[in-house]
Amino acid sequence: NAGVTQTPKFQVLKTGQSMTLQCAQDMNHNSMYWYRQDPGMGLRLIYYSASEGTTDKGEVPNGYNVSRLNKREFSLRLESAAPSQTSVYFCASSEWGWTDTQYFGPGTRLTVL
Amino acid sequence: RKEVEQDPGPFNVPEGATVAFNCTYSNSASQSFFWYRQDCRKEPKLLMSVYSSGNEDGRFTAQLNRASQYISLLIRDSKLSDSATYLCVVNLMNTGNQFYFGTGTSLTVIP
């Protein structure tokens, strides 16, 4: 099992460009999450999907959209990138919701110039 | 005020030492508690869940104090491989039901 995979690993964008971060898990988990990690801020939840077909906002959703494509895949889209979105983005999954262990992908390091 | 607060450290300890980290949380309705470990430029991985009665896993012991709203992690007989950042994680089930992560405590074990 690969666990949680993310693509790309690194990305540099110019202000105003758009891109989609891809995430997939092969553990048959129901819940999936997107976080960003910034120095001195800890991980902050952007969006989550408790189960296939549902998505909800987290702590910092502005500037992002998500799609739960199927049970395996959960993508994060930046429609018009801003320098404030420079961060490390982690996708995670858990079997069911918030009492279960979250398994994280290796992260995407995004720089917006 | 942050939901979860940790001393960022760094903690620099010699091999074999015992080291303890504390983490405080602001919401008394918090339901689930965890310690995650994050190596430099890697993803977080679960170290252990924290139960009301306290729990131990080898050299690691986690405690929960609901009255004072803090959790602790004790590492005994530190190894070089314990060098990492330790993240305190709290689940708040009454505010959108999500995890809140502390900023992490950095530990370096010195030979």
Tab-separated table of C-alpha atoms in Angstrom:
chain	number	residue	atom	x	y	z
A	1	ASN	CA	0.000	0.000	0.000
A	2	ALA	CA	1.245	3.465	-0.892
A	3	GLY	CA	-0.873	5.096	1.829
A	4	VAL	CA	-1.552	8.748	1.008
A	5	THR	CA	0.090	10.174	-2.100
A	6	GLN	CA	0.255	13.798	-3.190
A	7	THR	CA	1.279	15.477	-6.417
A	8	PRO	CA	3.199	17.562	-7.145
A	9	LYS	CA	5.922	17.556	-4.471
A	10	PHE	CA	7.085	21.074	-5.341
A	11	GLN	CA	5.476	23.914	-7.269
A	12	VAL	CA	6.289	27.537	-7.990
A	13	LEU	CA	3.480	29.790	-9.193
A	14	LYS	CA	3.172	33.414	-10.119
A	15	THR	CA	0.535	35.563	-8.445
A	16	GLY	CA	-2.815	35.019	-10.133
A	17	GLN	CA	-2.062	31.605	-11.585
A	18	SER	CA	-4.232	28.644	-10.728
A	19	MET	CA	-3.372	25.058	-9.913
A	20	THR	CA	-4.803	21.890	-8.422
A	21	LEU	CA	-3.088	19.782	-5.786
A	22	GLN	CA	-3.923	16.112	-6.087
A	23	CYS	CA	-4.317	13.632	-3.233
A	24	ALA	CA	-5.167	9.948	-3.274
A	25	GLN	CA	-5.342	7.251	-0.612
A	26	ASP	CA	-5.480	3.486	-1.011
A	27	MET	CA	-6.553	2.566	2.532
A	28	ASN	CA	-10.301	2.650	1.802
A	29	HIS	CA	-10.675	5.534	4.241
A	30	ASN	CA	-13.880	7.509	4.361
A	31	SER	CA	-12.581	10.879	5.583
A	32	MET	CA	-10.002	13.099	3.922
A	33	TYR	CA	-8.478	16.457	4.843
A	34	TRP	CA	-6.352	19.289	3.494
A	35	TYR	CA	-4.026	21.237	5.810
A	36	ARG	CA	-1.462	23.948	5.366
A	37	GLN	CA	1.607	24.312	7.557
A	38	ASP	CA	3.357	27.623	8.055
A	39	PRO	CA	6.265	28.460	10.369
A	40	GLY	CA	5.038	29.341	13.856
A	41	MET	CA	1.414	28.529	12.976
A	42	GLY	CA	1.134	24.772	13.173
A	43	LEU	CA	-1.064	22.818	10.803
A	44	ARG	CA	-4.347	24.488	9.972
A	45	LEU	CA	-7.323	22.764	8.387
A	46	ILE	CA	-8.412	24.168	5.035
A	47	TYR	CA	-11.215	21.783	4.021
A	48	TYR	CA	-12.274	18.279	4.874
A	49	SER	CA	-14.527	15.587	3.505
A	50	ALA	CA	-16.136	13.415	6.146
A	51	SER	CA	-17.297	10.932	3.523
A	52	GLU	CA	-17.608	10.610	-0.223
A	53	GLY	CA	-19.930	13.278	-1.575
A	54	THR	CA	-19.499	15.747	1.305
A	55	THR	CA	-17.080	18.605	1.889
A	56	ASP	CA	-16.884	21.189	4.667
A	57	LYS	CA	-14.823	24.266	5.417
A	58	GLY	CA	-12.119	24.180	8.013
A	59	GLU	CA	-10.300	26.963	9.786
A	60	VAL	CA	-8.772	28.711	6.729
A	61	PRO	CA	-10.844	27.997	3.575
A	62	ASN	CA	-10.621	31.381	1.837
A	63	GLY	CA	-8.922	31.230	-1.549
A	64	TYR	CA	-9.354	27.468	-1.923
A	65	ASN	CA	-11.855	25.026	-3.358
A	66	VAL	CA	-11.979	21.252	-3.058
A	67	SER	CA	-13.442	18.293	-4.878
A	68	ARG	CA	-14.000	14.833	-3.465
A	69	LEU	CA	-13.758	13.084	-6.799
A	70	ASN	CA	-14.451	9.606	-5.404
A	71	LYS	CA	-13.653	7.729	-2.224
A	72	ARG	CA	-9.924	7.645	-3.045
A	73	GLU	CA	-9.273	11.168	-4.295
A	74	PHE	CA	-9.576	14.633	-2.782
A	75	SER	CA	-8.174	17.609	-4.688
A	76	LEU	CA	-7.444	21.172	-3.585
A	77	ARG	CA	-7.645	24.034	-6.071
A	78	LEU	CA	-6.148	27.491	-5.878
A	79	GLU	CA	-8.075	29.623	-8.380
A	80	SER	CA	-5.901	32.740	-8.191
A	81	ALA	CA	-2.748	32.157	-6.195
A	82	ALA	CA	-1.474	34.818	-3.809
A	83	PRO	CA	1.897	35.083	-2.008
A	84	SER	CA	0.047	34.455	1.287
A	85	GLN	CA	-0.672	30.948	0.019
A	86	THR	CA	3.012	30.069	0.022
A	87	SER	CA	3.074	27.109	2.378
A	88	VAL	CA	3.474	23.370	2.734
A	89	TYR	CA	0.206	21.570	1.991
A	90	PHE	CA	-0.584	18.203	3.528
A	91	CYS	CA	-3.396	15.865	2.633
A	92	ALA	CA	-4.545	13.331	5.220
A	93	SER	CA	-7.096	10.577	5.549
A	94	SER	CA	-8.734	8.639	8.355
A	95	GLU	CA	-11.047	5.688	8.471
A	96	TRP	CA	-13.917	7.582	10.033
A	97	GLY	CA	-13.813	11.160	11.210
A	98	TRP	CA	-12.124	12.821	14.081
A	99	THR	CA	-11.479	10.080	16.594
A	100	ASP	CA	-9.373	8.024	14.231
A	101	THR	CA	-5.699	8.296	13.406
A	102	GLN	CA	-4.982	10.614	10.519
A	103	TYR	CA	-2.451	9.427	7.950
A	104	PHE	CA	-0.643	12.154	6.105
A	105	GLY	CA	0.789	12.389	2.616
A	106	PRO	CA	4.363	13.627	2.042
A	107	GLY	CA	3.252	17.217	1.365
A	108	THR	CA	3.451	19.742	-1.457
A	109	ARG	CA	5.783	22.693	-1.078
A	110	LEU	CA	4.182	25.634	-2.867
A	111	THR	CA	5.803	29.001	-3.479
A	112	VAL	CA	3.787	31.883	-4.932
A	113	LEU	CA	5.878	34.727	-6.287
B	1	ARG	CA	-5.934	32.797	21.992
B	2	LYS	CA	-4.734	29.662	20.268
B	3	GLU	CA	-6.755	26.504	20.806
B	4	VAL	CA	-3.616	24.498	21.515
B	5	GLU	CA	-0.360	25.871	22.884
B	6	GLN	CA	3.036	24.241	23.188
B	7	ASP	CA	6.470	25.430	24.236
B	8	PRO	CA	8.358	25.473	20.912
B	9	GLY	CA	11.664	24.653	22.584
B	10	PRO	CA	14.160	23.712	21.336
B	11	PHE	CA	14.893	21.027	23.884
B	12	ASN	CA	18.469	19.759	23.571
B	13	VAL	CA	19.073	16.714	25.763
B	14	PRO	CA	21.836	14.098	25.997
B	15	GLU	CA	21.231	10.501	25.037
B	16	GLY	CA	19.651	8.562	27.848
B	17	ALA	CA	17.972	11.588	29.399
B	18	THR	CA	14.315	11.850	30.307
B	19	VAL	CA	12.416	14.754	28.768
B	20	ALA	CA	8.845	15.943	29.188
B	21	PHE	CA	6.655	18.166	27.040
B	22	ASN	CA	3.418	19.819	28.031
B	23	CYS	CA	0.601	21.120	25.911
B	24	THR	CA	-2.384	23.190	27.028
B	25	TYR	CA	-5.742	23.424	25.296
B	26	SER	CA	-8.308	26.162	25.678
B	27	ASN	CA	-11.622	24.394	25.204
B	28	SER	CA	-12.883	22.183	28.001
B	29	ALA	CA	-15.181	20.415	25.523
B	30	SER	CA	-12.186	18.842	23.792
B	31	GLN	CA	-12.755	15.145	23.278
B	32	SER	CA	-9.749	13.443	21.741
B	33	PHE	CA	-6.059	14.014	22.263
B	34	PHE	CA	-2.994	12.849	20.368
B	35	TRP	CA	0.732	13.270	20.053
B	36	TYR	CA	2.149	13.276	16.518
B	37	ARG	CA	5.794	13.246	15.550
B	38	GLN	CA	7.154	15.214	12.595
B	39	ASP	CA	10.673	14.777	11.255
B	40	CYS	CA	12.324	17.645	9.406
B	41	ARG	CA	10.557	18.329	6.085
B	42	LYS	CA	8.420	15.201	6.452
B	43	GLU	CA	4.765	14.552	7.168
B	44	PRO	CA	3.362	14.173	10.703
B	45	LYS	CA	2.884	10.633	11.951
B	46	LEU	CA	0.863	9.454	14.931
B	47	LEU	CA	3.019	8.755	17.968
B	48	MET	CA	0.244	7.894	20.387
B	49	SER	CA	-3.289	8.693	21.405
B	50	VAL	CA	-3.810	10.094	24.903
B	51	TYR	CA	-6.418	8.465	27.112
B	52	SER	CA	-7.982	9.761	30.303
B	53	SER	CA	-6.272	7.097	32.365
B	54	GLY	CA	-2.880	7.789	30.825
B	55	ASN	CA	-1.084	5.368	28.558
B	56	GLU	CA	2.377	4.049	27.930
B	57	ASP	CA	4.091	2.726	24.830
B	58	GLY	CA	7.613	1.571	25.514
B	59	ARG	CA	9.698	4.594	26.471
B	60	PHE	CA	6.803	6.999	25.854
B	61	THR	CA	4.137	7.932	28.388
B	62	ALA	CA	1.208	10.248	27.727
B	63	GLN	CA	-0.982	11.815	30.399
B	64	LEU	CA	-4.178	13.857	30.254
B	65	ASN	CA	-5.266	16.310	32.949
B	66	ARG	CA	-8.777	17.480	32.103
B	67	ALA	CA	-9.114	19.686	35.180
B	68	SER	CA	-6.082	21.750	34.223
B	69	GLN	CA	-6.605	21.250	30.479
B	70	TYR	CA	-3.196	19.949	29.570
B	71	ILE	CA	-1.628	16.843	28.138
B	72	SER	CA	1.940	15.705	28.570
B	73	LEU	CA	4.437	13.451	26.843
B	74	LEU	CA	7.322	11.858	28.715
B	75	ILE	CA	10.205	10.262	26.845
B	76	ARG	CA	12.556	8.097	28.875
B	77	ASP	CA	16.044	6.948	27.870
B	78	SER	CA	16.154	9.320	24.892
B	79	LYS	CA	17.654	8.002	21.661
B	80	LEU	CA	19.238	9.957	18.824
B	81	SER	CA	16.332	8.784	16.674
B	82	ASP	CA	13.879	10.621	18.946
B	83	SER	CA	15.089	13.943	17.509
B	84	ALA	CA	12.021	15.455	15.862
B	85	THR	CA	9.222	17.930	16.412
B	86	TYR	CA	6.369	16.692	18.594
B	87	LEU	CA	2.904	18.004	17.798
B	88	CYS	CA	0.076	18.117	20.284
B	89	VAL	CA	-3.335	17.568	18.651
B	90	VAL	CA	-6.759	18.162	20.132
B	91	ASN	CA	-10.164	17.401	18.675
B	92	LEU	CA	-12.898	19.921	19.400
B	93	MET	CA	-16.161	18.202	18.675
B	94	ASN	CA	-18.430	21.168	19.321
B	95	THR	CA	-16.842	23.654	16.911
B	96	GLY	CA	-17.161	22.008	13.535
B	97	ASN	CA	-15.519	18.863	14.764
B	98	GLN	CA	-11.939	19.245	13.691
B	99	PHE	CA	-8.390	18.752	14.863
B	100	TYR	CA	-6.333	21.619	16.193
B	101	PHE	CA	-2.577	21.237	16.046
B	102	GLY	CA	-0.063	22.883	18.306
B	103	THR	CA	2.936	24.515	16.678
B	104	GLY	CA	5.172	21.724	17.927
B	105	THR	CA	8.055	21.252	20.337
B	106	SER	CA	11.460	20.653	18.832
B	107	LEU	CA	13.641	17.968	20.427
B	108	THR	CA	17.292	17.280	19.627
B	109	VAL	CA	18.992	14.364	21.351
B	110	ILE	CA	22.742	14.903	21.532
B	111	PRO	CA	25.306	12.042	21.514
